Amino acid sequence: MANSTEPSSSLSFTSSSHLSNGTFGPTKSSSSLEPGPNLEIISLSKLSSNLEQLLIDPSCDYSDADIVVEGIPVGVNRCILAVRSRFFLEYFQRVKGSTEKEGKPKYFIRDLLPYGKVGYEAFRVFLSYLYTAKLKPSPVEVSTCVDDFCVHDACRPAINFAVELMYASYIFQTPELVSLFQRRLLNFVGKAVVEDVIPILMVAFHCQLTQLVTQCVDRVARSDLDSISVEKELPDEIAKNIKLLRLQSQCDDDHKIEAVDPLHEKRIRRIHKALDSDDVELVKLLLSESEITLDEANALHYAVAYCDPKVVTEVLGLGLANVNRRNCRGYTVLHMAARRKEPSIIVSLLTKSASALELTLDGQSAVSICRRLTRPKDYHAKTEQGQEANKDRICIDVLEREMRRNPMAGDASISSETVADDLHMKLLYLENRVAFARMFFPTEAKLAYDVAHAETISEFAGISASKGSTGNLRAVNLNETPIMQNKRLFTRIEALMKTVEMGRRYFPHCSEVLDKFMEDDLPDLFYLEMGTPIEQRIKRKRFMELKEDVQKAFHKDKAKSSRSGLSSSSSSSSQKDCVNYKVGEDGVNYKKS
């Protein structure tokens, strides 16, 4: 018996030797070969590559069954799956699968999963591991977002793909991958926004990953995620645990629990339940029976997050909710809609004057939120005629189109791919607008500035920033975090926006002149001395027309202010200070006559 096995062993070593050194000369005996670990690695690597051909080479399609994932049949060899996964061994013994005409059994992945979701690409990566014992890199088209400035270390597509692989590894009983993906998901917990921790917590809960559950629960408990979201999106036992941790933390920090009016909370929850039932008439009745308002209940935020789009439309139709109201996390209703990615809701909000330029406390606009949630596969997916439209692409396109509009004419901002540029470009526009207002209409601008209580912010950079430099807007303070910088800029933007709003309210004709100037004339008037002599004459002519427009606007607003009882002295110096100009060599200089 020993003799019968020795030639086989010798042949195996000889064959492997040929593979490793490419020679076909006399073979050495097994006793003269070097120790085996390197040889084993080479042999296993070769075996892995050979088995991979069964998945990637169409000419090697010897599969004996199909598993249908997202409507796409994936050919599998049941013998390989059965020996690599106890789940498949038992499942194939128990379930024969539906047989097609070709005689191949067909299985549907939805029947294999008791909970969760595993997409086509995630299943292919998992299947490749079963065949080759090597984990392939995550496909970029499904594990990254379409924000070009995201590093993809904790965006939602990256998290979702890892979650899908965790589900596959746990349900199909591959413990080494479960351990690997638990470490990967633990790394996401500290980096992701708290809403994106929810899917990690769900997979940890279903896969009984105690360490991961503990980390996620602690992160959510320490966050400002509202209790309603916690209750709606998490299992009861997890939600109760988070509530207890928050109460304990409050006791430890303040030595007392902040009083909550139970009747107030009950009324808010009744409004939310009425929205869940799609009963807007009941919502109206509840509002009439109590002092609770839609804004106090954050009813529009709730409807946008959890209700049917038609309910959102009906709530908007009541005209009782502020579409730009912020919830406890600093999210406007449009921010919530961007997270949901439902085009009809986004359009409904925009038609009701929802502002696309509003930023979250960490500097995200609605369009940047939407981009961070969208995979390249979905964004670039082509829609055939008659098929359902690509919602991901529509949401981003609608919001970007809104961002490209006149910044102050539709509550939209200058388009920008980065959060930092969103802030700085918007700030630049507002500062230039206020600076020109102070030169054209100094007293009116000062009045709007004072009414808006904008005196708490530092002097505006204004025009100089528009001449190719952003002044100190991008100055770096090494002790200031990006979030702190965004908050500072956001405060400055709010003060400037209030100033512009006051100007629109009390000096509408002046505002119309500024609107047209900022939109049509500003780029040209900065370079009056540039161009051909004919172009320069045209620019100077337009400048004189602008001067006349300013004079007319001043007289209209002055007359209107007098009729409304405002002091006419508020504009006493406007005509003298702002209507007489001369053109300098470097552009426009404004000075008193």
Coordinates of C-alpha atoms in Angstrom, one line a residue:
M1 CA 0.0 0.0 0.0
A2 CA 2.9 2.3 0.8
N3 CA 4.4 1.6 -2.6
S4 CA 1.2 2.5 -4.4
T5 CA 1.0 5.9 -2.8
E6 CA 4.6 6.9 -3.3
P7 CA 4.5 7.4 -7.1
S8 CA 1.4 9.6 -6.7
S9 CA 3.3 11.7 -4.1
S10 CA 6.3 11.9 -6.4
L11 CA 4.2 13.0 -9.3
S12 CA 2.5 15.7 -7.3
F13 CA 5.8 17.2 -6.2
T14 CA 7.2 16.9 -9.7
S15 CA 4.2 18.6 -11.2
S16 CA 4.3 21.4 -8.6
S17 CA 8.1 21.7 -9.2
H18 CA 7.4 22.2 -12.9
L19 CA 4.9 24.9 -12.1
S20 CA 7.3 26.7 -9.8
N21 CA 10.5 26.7 -11.8
G22 CA 9.2 26.1 -15.3
T23 CA 11.8 23.2 -16.0
F24 CA 11.2 19.7 -17.3
G25 CA 14.5 18.1 -16.4
P26 CA 15.1 15.2 -14.0
T27 CA 13.0 15.4 -10.9
K28 CA 14.3 15.3 -7.4
S29 CA 13.0 12.9 -4.9
S30 CA 10.6 14.3 -2.3
S31 CA 13.2 13.8 0.4
S32 CA 15.6 16.2 -1.4
L33 CA 13.0 19.0 -1.9
E34 CA 13.1 22.1 0.4
P35 CA 10.5 22.2 3.2
G36 CA 6.9 22.3 2.0
P37 CA 5.3 25.6 3.1
N38 CA 6.3 27.6 0.0
L39 CA 5.3 24.7 -2.2
E40 CA 1.9 24.5 -0.5
I41 CA 1.4 28.2 -0.9
I42 CA 2.2 28.0 -4.6
S43 CA -0.1 25.0 -5.1
L44 CA -3.0 26.6 -3.2
S45 CA -2.6 29.8 -5.1
K46 CA -2.8 27.8 -8.4
L47 CA -5.8 25.9 -7.2
S48 CA -7.5 29.2 -6.2
S49 CA -6.8 30.7 -9.6
N50 CA -8.1 27.6 -11.4
L51 CA -11.4 27.6 -9.4
E52 CA -11.9 31.3 -10.1
Q53 CA -12.1 30.5 -13.8
L54 CA -15.4 28.8 -13.1
L55 CA -16.8 32.2 -12.1
I56 CA -15.1 34.7 -14.5
D57 CA -14.5 32.6 -17.7
P58 CA -17.7 32.1 -19.8
S59 CA -16.1 29.1 -21.5
C60 CA -15.7 27.4 -18.2
D61 CA -19.4 27.6 -17.2
Y62 CA -20.0 24.1 -15.8
S63 CA -22.4 25.4 -13.1
D64 CA -25.2 23.0 -12.1
A65 CA -27.6 25.5 -10.6
D66 CA -28.5 29.2 -10.6
I67 CA -29.0 31.6 -7.7
V68 CA -31.1 34.6 -8.8
V69 CA -29.9 37.9 -7.2
E70 CA -31.6 41.2 -8.1
G71 CA -33.2 39.4 -11.1
I72 CA -29.8 38.2 -12.4
P73 CA -29.1 34.5 -12.5
V74 CA -25.7 33.6 -11.1
G75 CA -24.3 30.2 -12.0
V76 CA -23.0 28.1 -9.1
N77 CA -21.5 24.7 -8.5
R78 CA -23.4 23.2 -5.7
C79 CA -20.7 20.8 -4.7
I80 CA -18.3 23.7 -4.1
L81 CA -20.8 25.7 -2.1
A82 CA -21.8 22.6 -0.1
V83 CA -18.3 21.8 1.0
R84 CA -17.4 25.4 1.8
S85 CA -20.6 26.3 3.7
R86 CA -22.6 24.2 6.0
F87 CA -25.6 26.4 5.3
F88 CA -25.6 25.4 1.6
L89 CA -24.9 21.7 2.4
E90 CA -28.1 21.5 4.4
Y91 CA -30.1 23.8 2.2
F92 CA -29.3 21.8 -1.0
Q93 CA -30.2 18.6 0.8
R94 CA -33.5 20.1 1.9
V95 CA -34.5 22.2 -1.1
K96 CA -34.3 21.0 -4.7
G97 CA -35.1 24.3 -6.3
S98 CA -37.4 25.1 -9.2
T99 CA -36.2 23.3 -12.4
E100 CA -36.2 25.1 -15.7
K101 CA -36.3 23.6 -19.2
E102 CA -32.5 23.3 -19.3
G103 CA -32.7 21.1 -16.2
K104 CA -30.8 23.6 -13.9
P105 CA -32.3 24.1 -10.5
K106 CA -33.0 27.7 -9.7
Y107 CA -32.9 29.3 -6.3
F108 CA -33.8 32.9 -5.3
I109 CA -31.6 34.7 -2.8
R110 CA -34.6 36.3 -1.1
D111 CA -35.6 32.7 -0.1
L112 CA -32.2 32.2 1.5
L113 CA -32.2 35.3 3.6
P114 CA -34.4 35.5 6.7
Y115 CA -33.7 39.2 7.0
G116 CA -31.5 41.9 5.4
K117 CA -30.4 42.3 1.8
V118 CA -27.5 41.0 -0.3
G119 CA -27.1 42.7 -3.7
Y120 CA -25.7 41.2 -6.8
E121 CA -22.2 42.6 -6.5
A122 CA -21.9 41.7 -2.8
F123 CA -23.0 38.1 -3.6
R124 CA -20.4 37.9 -6.3
V125 CA -17.7 39.0 -4.0
F126 CA -18.8 36.5 -1.4
L127 CA -19.2 33.7 -3.9
S128 CA -15.6 34.4 -5.2
Y129 CA -14.3 33.9 -1.6
L130 CA -16.1 30.5 -1.4
Y131 CA -14.4 29.4 -4.6
T132 CA -10.9 30.9 -4.2
A133 CA -10.5 31.6 -0.4
K134 CA -9.5 35.2 -1.4
L135 CA -11.5 38.3 -0.8
K136 CA -11.7 40.5 -3.8
P137 CA -11.7 44.4 -3.5
S138 CA -15.1 46.0 -3.2
P139 CA -16.3 47.2 -6.6
V140 CA -16.1 51.0 -6.8
E141 CA -19.5 51.4 -8.5
V142 CA -21.4 50.0 -5.4
S143 CA -19.1 50.8 -2.5
T144 CA -18.5 54.5 -3.1
C145 CA -20.7 57.6 -3.5
V146 CA -20.8 60.1 -6.3
D147 CA -19.4 62.9 -4.3
D148 CA -16.0 63.4 -5.9
F149 CA -14.6 64.9 -2.7
C150 CA -15.6 62.1 -0.4
V151 CA -12.8 59.8 0.7
H152 CA -15.4 57.0 1.0
D153 CA -14.2 55.9 4.4
A154 CA -17.7 56.1 5.9
C155 CA -20.2 57.2 3.3
R156 CA -23.5 55.3 3.0
P157 CA -22.7 53.2 0.0
A158 CA -19.4 52.0 1.6
I159 CA -21.3 51.1 4.8
N160 CA -24.2 49.4 2.9
F161 CA -21.8 47.2 0.9
A162 CA -20.0 46.0 4.0
V163 CA -23.3 45.4 5.7
E164 CA -24.5 43.2 2.8
L165 CA -21.2 41.2 3.0
M166 CA -21.7 40.8 6.7
Y167 CA -25.2 39.4 6.2
A168 CA -24.0 37.0 3.5
S169 CA -21.1 35.9 5.7
Y170 CA -23.2 35.3 8.8
I171 CA -26.2 33.7 7.1
F172 CA -24.1 31.4 4.9
Q173 CA -22.0 30.5 7.9
T174 CA -18.5 31.7 7.0
P175 CA -17.1 32.7 10.4
E176 CA -13.7 34.0 9.2
L177 CA -15.5 36.6 7.1
V178 CA -17.9 37.5 9.9
S179 CA -14.8 38.4 12.1
L180 CA -13.3 40.4 9.2
F181 CA -16.4 42.4 8.5
Q182 CA -17.1 43.1 12.1
R183 CA -13.8 44.8 12.4
R184 CA -14.5 46.8 9.2
L185 CA -17.9 47.9 10.5
L186 CA -16.5 48.8 13.9
N187 CA -14.2 51.2 12.0
F188 CA -17.2 52.9 10.4
V189 CA -19.0 53.5 13.6
G190 CA -16.9 56.4 14.8
K191 CA -16.6 58.1 11.4
A192 CA -20.1 57.9 10.0
V193 CA -23.0 60.3 10.6
V194 CA -25.3 58.8 13.2
E195 CA -28.1 58.1 10.7
D196 CA -25.7 55.8 8.8
V197 CA -24.8 53.9 12.0
I198 CA -28.4 52.6 12.0
P199 CA -27.8 49.9 9.3
I200 CA -24.6 48.8 11.1
L201 CA -26.6 48.4 14.3
M202 CA -29.3 46.4 12.6
V203 CA -26.9 43.9 11.0
A204 CA -25.0 43.6 14.4
F205 CA -28.3 43.0 16.1
H206 CA -29.5 40.3 13.7
C207 CA -26.1 38.6 13.5
Q208 CA -25.7 38.7 17.3
L209 CA -22.4 40.6 17.2
T210 CA -22.3 41.8 20.8
Q211 CA -19.2 44.0 20.6
L212 CA -20.5 45.8 17.5
V213 CA -24.0 46.2 19.0
T214 CA -22.5 47.8 22.1
Q215 CA -20.4 50.2 20.1
C216 CA -23.3 51.3 17.9
V217 CA -25.7 51.7 20.9
D218 CA -23.2 53.8 22.7
R219 CA -22.7 56.0 19.6
V220 CA -26.4 56.5 19.1
A221 CA -27.1 57.1 22.8
R222 CA -24.4 59.9 22.8
S223 CA -25.7 61.5 19.6
D224 CA -28.5 64.0 19.1
L225 CA -30.6 61.6 17.1
D226 CA -34.1 62.3 18.2
S227 CA -36.0 59.6 20.2
I228 CA -38.7 59.3 17.5
S229 CA -36.2 58.2 14.9
V230 CA -34.7 55.8 17.4
E231 CA -38.1 54.2 18.0
K232 CA -39.1 54.1 14.4
E233 CA -35.9 52.6 13.0
L234 CA -34.6 50.3 15.7
P235 CA -35.9 47.2 17.4
D236 CA -37.8 47.8 20.7
E237 CA -35.1 46.3 22.9
I238 CA -32.4 48.4 21.3
A239 CA -34.5 51.5 21.5
K240 CA -35.2 50.9 25.2
N241 CA -31.5 50.4 25.8
I242 CA -30.6 53.6 24.1
K243 CA -33.2 55.5 26.1
L244 CA -31.9 54.1 29.4
L245 CA -28.3 55.0 28.5
R246 CA -29.4 58.6 27.8
L247 CA -31.3 58.9 31.1
Q248 CA -28.3 57.5 32.9
S249 CA -26.0 60.0 31.2
Q250 CA -28.3 62.9 32.0
C251 CA -28.4 61.8 35.6
D252 CA -24.5 61.6 35.7
D253 CA -24.1 64.9 34.0
D254 CA -26.8 67.1 35.6
H255 CA -27.8 65.1 38.7
K256 CA -31.4 65.6 37.6
I257 CA -33.6 64.6 34.7
E258 CA -35.0 67.5 32.7
A259 CA -38.8 67.6 33.1
V260 CA -40.8 66.6 30.1
D261 CA -44.5 67.5 29.8
P262 CA -46.2 64.2 29.2
L263 CA -49.3 65.8 27.8
H264 CA -47.3 67.8 25.3
E265 CA -45.4 64.6 24.2
K266 CA -48.7 62.7 23.9
R267 CA -50.2 65.3 21.6
I268 CA -47.2 65.3 19.4
R269 CA -47.3 61.5 19.1
R270 CA -51.0 61.6 18.3
I271 CA -50.2 63.9 15.4
H272 CA -47.5 61.6 14.2
K273 CA -49.8 58.6 14.4
A274 CA -52.4 60.5 12.4
L275 CA -49.7 61.1 9.7
D276 CA -48.8 57.4 9.8
S277 CA -52.5 56.7 9.0
D278 CA -52.4 59.1 6.1
D279 CA -55.2 61.0 7.8
V280 CA -54.4 64.7 7.4
E281 CA -58.0 65.6 8.3
L282 CA -57.4 64.1 11.7
V283 CA -54.2 66.1 12.0
K284 CA -56.2 69.3 11.4
L285 CA -58.6 68.3 14.1
L286 CA -55.8 67.5 16.6
L287 CA -54.3 70.9 15.9
S288 CA -57.6 72.7 16.5
E289 CA -58.1 70.8 19.8
S290 CA -54.7 71.7 21.3
E291 CA -52.1 74.5 21.3
I292 CA -49.6 72.3 19.5
T293 CA -48.5 73.5 16.0
L294 CA -47.2 71.6 13.1
D295 CA -43.7 73.2 13.7
E296 CA -43.7 72.2 17.4
A297 CA -44.4 68.6 16.4
N298 CA -41.9 68.7 13.6
A299 CA -44.8 67.2 11.6
L300 CA -43.4 68.1 8.2
H301 CA -40.0 66.6 9.1
Y302 CA -41.8 63.4 10.2
A303 CA -44.0 63.2 7.1
V304 CA -41.0 63.7 4.8
A305 CA -39.1 60.9 6.6
Y306 CA -41.8 58.3 7.1
C307 CA -45.0 59.0 5.2
D308 CA -46.4 58.6 1.7
P309 CA -45.5 61.5 -0.7
K310 CA -49.2 62.4 -1.1
V311 CA -49.3 63.0 2.7
V312 CA -46.4 65.4 2.4
T313 CA -48.2 67.3 -0.3
E314 CA -51.4 67.5 1.8
V315 CA -49.5 68.8 4.9
L316 CA -47.8 71.4 2.7
G317 CA -51.2 72.4 1.4
L318 CA -52.3 73.3 4.9
G319 CA -49.9 76.2 4.8
L320 CA -49.2 75.9 8.5
A321 CA -45.7 74.6 8.5
N322 CA -42.4 76.4 8.0
V323 CA -40.6 74.5 5.2
N324 CA -37.2 75.8 6.3
R325 CA -37.6 75.0 10.0
R326 CA -34.7 73.1 11.5
N327 CA -35.2 70.1 13.8
C328 CA -33.1 69.4 16.9
R329 CA -30.2 68.1 14.7
G330 CA -30.2 71.3 12.6
Y331 CA -31.8 69.5 9.6
T332 CA -34.3 71.4 7.5
V333 CA -37.2 69.5 5.9
L334 CA -35.3 69.5 2.5
H335 CA -32.3 67.8 4.3
M336 CA -34.6 65.1 5.4
A337 CA -36.0 64.7 1.9
A338 CA -32.5 64.5 0.5
R339 CA -31.8 61.5 2.8
R340 CA -35.0 59.8 1.7
K341 CA -34.2 60.5 -2.0
E342 CA -37.8 60.7 -3.2
P343 CA -38.0 63.1 -6.2
S344 CA -41.7 64.0 -5.8
I345 CA -41.1 65.1 -2.2
I346 CA -38.1 67.2 -3.1
V347 CA -39.9 68.9 -5.9
S348 CA -42.9 69.6 -3.7
L349 CA -40.7 71.2 -1.1
L350 CA -38.9 73.3 -3.6
T351 CA -42.1 74.6 -5.1
K352 CA -43.1 75.7 -1.6
S353 CA -39.9 77.8 -1.3
A354 CA -37.8 75.3 0.6
S355 CA -34.2 76.6 0.5
A356 CA -31.6 74.4 -1.3
L357 CA -28.8 76.5 0.1
E358 CA -29.4 75.8 3.8
L359 CA -26.6 73.8 5.4
T360 CA -26.6 71.3 8.2
L361 CA -24.5 72.0 11.3
D362 CA -21.6 70.0 9.8
G363 CA -21.8 72.0 6.5
Q364 CA -23.8 69.6 4.2
S365 CA -26.3 71.0 1.7
A366 CA -29.2 68.9 0.5
V367 CA -27.5 68.1 -2.8
S368 CA -24.3 67.0 -1.0
I369 CA -26.3 64.8 1.4
C370 CA -28.0 63.2 -1.7
R371 CA -24.6 62.7 -3.4
R372 CA -23.1 61.0 -0.3
L373 CA -26.0 58.5 -0.3
T374 CA -25.9 57.6 -4.0
R375 CA -23.8 54.9 -5.7
P376 CA -22.2 55.5 -9.1
K377 CA -24.1 52.4 -10.3
D378 CA -27.4 54.0 -9.5
Y379 CA -26.4 57.5 -10.6
H380 CA -25.1 56.4 -14.0
A381 CA -27.8 53.8 -14.6
K382 CA -29.5 54.2 -18.0
T383 CA -33.3 54.1 -18.0
E384 CA -34.9 52.4 -21.0
Q385 CA -38.0 54.0 -22.5
G386 CA -41.1 52.9 -20.5
Q387 CA -39.1 51.9 -17.4
E388 CA -39.2 53.7 -14.1
A389 CA -37.0 56.7 -14.0
N390 CA -33.7 56.7 -12.2
K391 CA -34.7 58.4 -8.9
D392 CA -31.2 58.8 -7.6
R393 CA -30.2 60.8 -10.6
I394 CA -33.4 62.9 -10.7
C395 CA -33.0 63.9 -7.0
I396 CA -29.4 65.1 -7.6
D397 CA -30.2 66.9 -10.9
V398 CA -33.2 68.7 -9.4
L399 CA -31.2 69.9 -6.4
E400 CA -28.2 70.9 -8.5
R401 CA -30.5 72.8 -10.9
E402 CA -31.9 74.7 -7.9
M403 CA -28.4 75.4 -6.8
R404 CA -27.5 76.9 -10.2
R405 CA -30.3 79.5 -10.0
N406 CA -29.7 83.1 -8.9
P407 CA -28.5 82.7 -5.3
M408 CA -30.9 85.2 -3.8
A409 CA -33.8 84.8 -6.3
G410 CA -34.7 81.2 -5.4
D411 CA -33.1 80.6 -2.1
A412 CA -30.4 78.7 -3.9
S413 CA -26.6 79.1 -3.9
I414 CA -23.7 79.0 -6.3
S415 CA -23.2 75.5 -7.5
S416 CA -20.2 73.8 -5.9
E417 CA -19.0 70.2 -5.3
T418 CA -17.5 70.8 -2.0
V419 CA -19.0 71.9 1.3
A420 CA -16.2 74.4 1.8
D421 CA -16.8 76.0 -1.6
D422 CA -20.5 76.1 -0.9
L423 CA -19.9 78.2 2.2
H424 CA -17.2 80.4 0.7
M425 CA -19.0 81.1 -2.6
K426 CA -22.3 81.8 -0.9
L427 CA -20.5 84.1 1.6
L428 CA -18.6 85.8 -1.2
Y429 CA -21.9 86.5 -3.1
L430 CA -23.6 87.9 0.0
E431 CA -20.7 90.1 1.1
N432 CA -20.4 91.6 -2.4
R433 CA -24.1 92.3 -2.5
V434 CA -24.1 94.0 0.9
A435 CA -20.9 95.9 0.0
F436 CA -22.4 97.3 -3.2
A437 CA -25.6 98.1 -1.3
R438 CA -23.6 100.2 1.1
M439 CA -22.0 102.1 -1.8
F440 CA -25.1 102.5 -3.8
F441 CA -27.5 103.1 -0.9
P442 CA -25.4 103.6 2.3
T443 CA -28.1 104.8 4.7
E444 CA -30.7 102.2 3.5
A445 CA -28.0 99.5 3.7
K446 CA -27.1 100.6 7.2
L447 CA -30.7 100.5 8.3
A448 CA -31.2 97.0 6.9
Y449 CA -27.9 96.0 8.6
D450 CA -29.1 97.3 12.0
V451 CA -32.6 95.9 11.8
A452 CA -31.1 92.5 11.0
H453 CA -28.9 92.7 14.1
A454 CA -25.9 91.9 12.0
E455 CA -23.6 94.2 14.0
T456 CA -22.3 91.1 15.9
I457 CA -20.3 89.9 12.9
S458 CA -17.0 91.3 11.7
E459 CA -16.7 93.8 8.8
F460 CA -17.6 92.4 5.4
A461 CA -14.8 91.5 3.0
G462 CA -16.9 92.7 0.1
I463 CA -15.7 93.8 -3.3
S464 CA -12.0 93.1 -2.8
A465 CA -12.9 89.4 -2.5
S466 CA -14.5 89.5 -5.9
K467 CA -11.4 90.8 -7.6
G468 CA -9.7 87.4 -7.6
S469 CA -9.1 87.0 -3.9
T470 CA -11.2 85.8 -1.1
G471 CA -9.4 88.0 1.5
N472 CA -9.4 86.3 4.8
L473 CA -12.4 84.0 4.2
R474 CA -10.1 81.0 3.9
A475 CA -7.7 81.9 6.6
V476 CA -6.7 78.9 8.6
N477 CA -6.8 78.8 12.3
L478 CA -4.9 75.7 13.5
N479 CA -7.0 75.6 16.6
E480 CA -10.2 75.6 14.7
T481 CA -11.7 72.3 13.4
P482 CA -13.5 72.2 10.0
I483 CA -16.9 71.9 11.8
M484 CA -16.1 75.0 13.9
Q485 CA -15.0 76.9 10.8
N486 CA -18.2 75.9 9.0
K487 CA -20.3 77.0 12.0
R488 CA -18.5 80.4 12.1
L489 CA -19.0 81.0 8.4
F490 CA -22.6 79.8 8.7
T491 CA -23.3 82.4 11.4
R492 CA -21.8 85.1 9.2
I493 CA -23.9 83.9 6.3
E494 CA -27.1 84.0 8.3
A495 CA -26.4 87.6 9.4
L496 CA -25.8 88.7 5.8
M497 CA -28.9 86.9 4.6
K498 CA -31.0 88.7 7.3
T499 CA -29.5 92.0 6.1
V500 CA -30.5 91.2 2.5
E501 CA -34.0 90.1 3.6
M502 CA -34.5 93.4 5.5
G503 CA -33.4 95.3 2.4
R504 CA -35.9 93.4 0.3
R505 CA -38.7 94.1 2.7
Y506 CA -38.2 97.8 3.3
F507 CA -36.4 98.9 0.1
P508 CA -37.7 96.6 -2.7
H509 CA -36.8 98.9 -5.6
C510 CA -33.2 99.2 -4.5
S511 CA -33.1 95.4 -4.1
E512 CA -34.3 95.0 -7.7
V513 CA -31.5 97.2 -8.9
L514 CA -29.0 95.2 -6.9
D515 CA -30.5 91.9 -8.2
K516 CA -30.0 92.9 -11.8
F517 CA -26.5 94.4 -11.1
M518 CA -25.3 91.2 -9.4
E519 CA -26.7 89.0 -12.1
D520 CA -26.0 90.9 -15.3
D521 CA -23.5 93.7 -14.8
L522 CA -21.1 92.8 -12.0
P523 CA -18.7 90.7 -14.1
D524 CA -18.4 93.4 -16.8
L525 CA -18.2 96.4 -14.6
F526 CA -15.3 95.1 -12.7
Y527 CA -13.3 95.3 -16.0
L528 CA -14.4 98.6 -17.5
E529 CA -11.0 99.3 -19.0
M530 CA -10.6 95.9 -20.7
G531 CA -11.7 95.1 -24.2
T532 CA -11.9 97.0 -27.5
P533 CA -12.7 100.7 -27.5
I534 CA -16.2 99.9 -28.7
E535 CA -16.7 97.4 -25.9
Q536 CA -15.4 99.9 -23.3
R537 CA -17.9 102.6 -24.6
I538 CA -20.7 100.1 -24.3
K539 CA -19.7 99.3 -20.8
R540 CA -19.5 102.9 -19.8
K541 CA -22.9 103.5 -21.4
R542 CA -24.4 100.6 -19.3
F543 CA -22.7 102.1 -16.3
M544 CA -24.5 105.4 -16.8
E545 CA -27.8 103.6 -17.2
L546 CA -27.1 101.8 -13.9
K547 CA -26.5 105.2 -12.3
E548 CA -29.9 106.4 -13.5
D549 CA -31.5 103.2 -12.3
V550 CA -30.0 103.8 -8.8
Q551 CA -31.3 107.3 -8.8
K552 CA -34.8 106.2 -9.7
A553 CA -34.8 103.4 -7.2
F554 CA -33.7 105.7 -4.5
H555 CA -36.6 108.2 -5.2
K556 CA -39.1 105.3 -5.3
D557 CA -38.0 103.8 -2.0
K558 CA -37.8 107.3 -0.4
A559 CA -41.4 108.1 -1.4
K560 CA -42.6 104.7 -0.3
S561 CA -40.8 105.1 3.1
S562 CA -42.3 108.5 3.6
R563 CA -45.8 107.1 2.9
S564 CA -45.3 104.2 5.3
G565 CA -44.2 106.6 8.1
L566 CA -40.5 105.8 8.0
S567 CA -38.2 108.7 8.6
S568 CA -37.2 110.3 5.4
S569 CA -33.9 111.3 7.0
S570 CA -32.9 107.6 6.8
S571 CA -32.0 108.2 3.2
S572 CA -31.0 111.8 3.4
S573 CA -27.5 111.1 2.3
S574 CA -28.1 108.3 -0.2
Q575 CA -28.4 110.5 -3.2
K576 CA -25.4 112.5 -2.3
D577 CA -23.2 109.6 -1.2
C578 CA -24.0 107.0 -3.8
V579 CA -25.2 108.4 -7.1
N580 CA -22.1 110.2 -8.2
Y581 CA -19.3 108.0 -9.5
K582 CA -16.3 108.1 -11.7
V583 CA -14.6 105.3 -13.5
G584 CA -11.0 104.5 -12.4
E585 CA -8.3 102.7 -14.3
D586 CA -8.7 99.5 -12.4
G587 CA -12.4 99.2 -12.5
V588 CA -15.1 101.1 -10.6
N589 CA -14.4 103.7 -7.9
Y590 CA -17.3 105.3 -6.1
K591 CA -17.0 108.7 -4.4
K592 CA -19.0 111.7 -3.3
S593 CA -19.4 114.6 -5.6

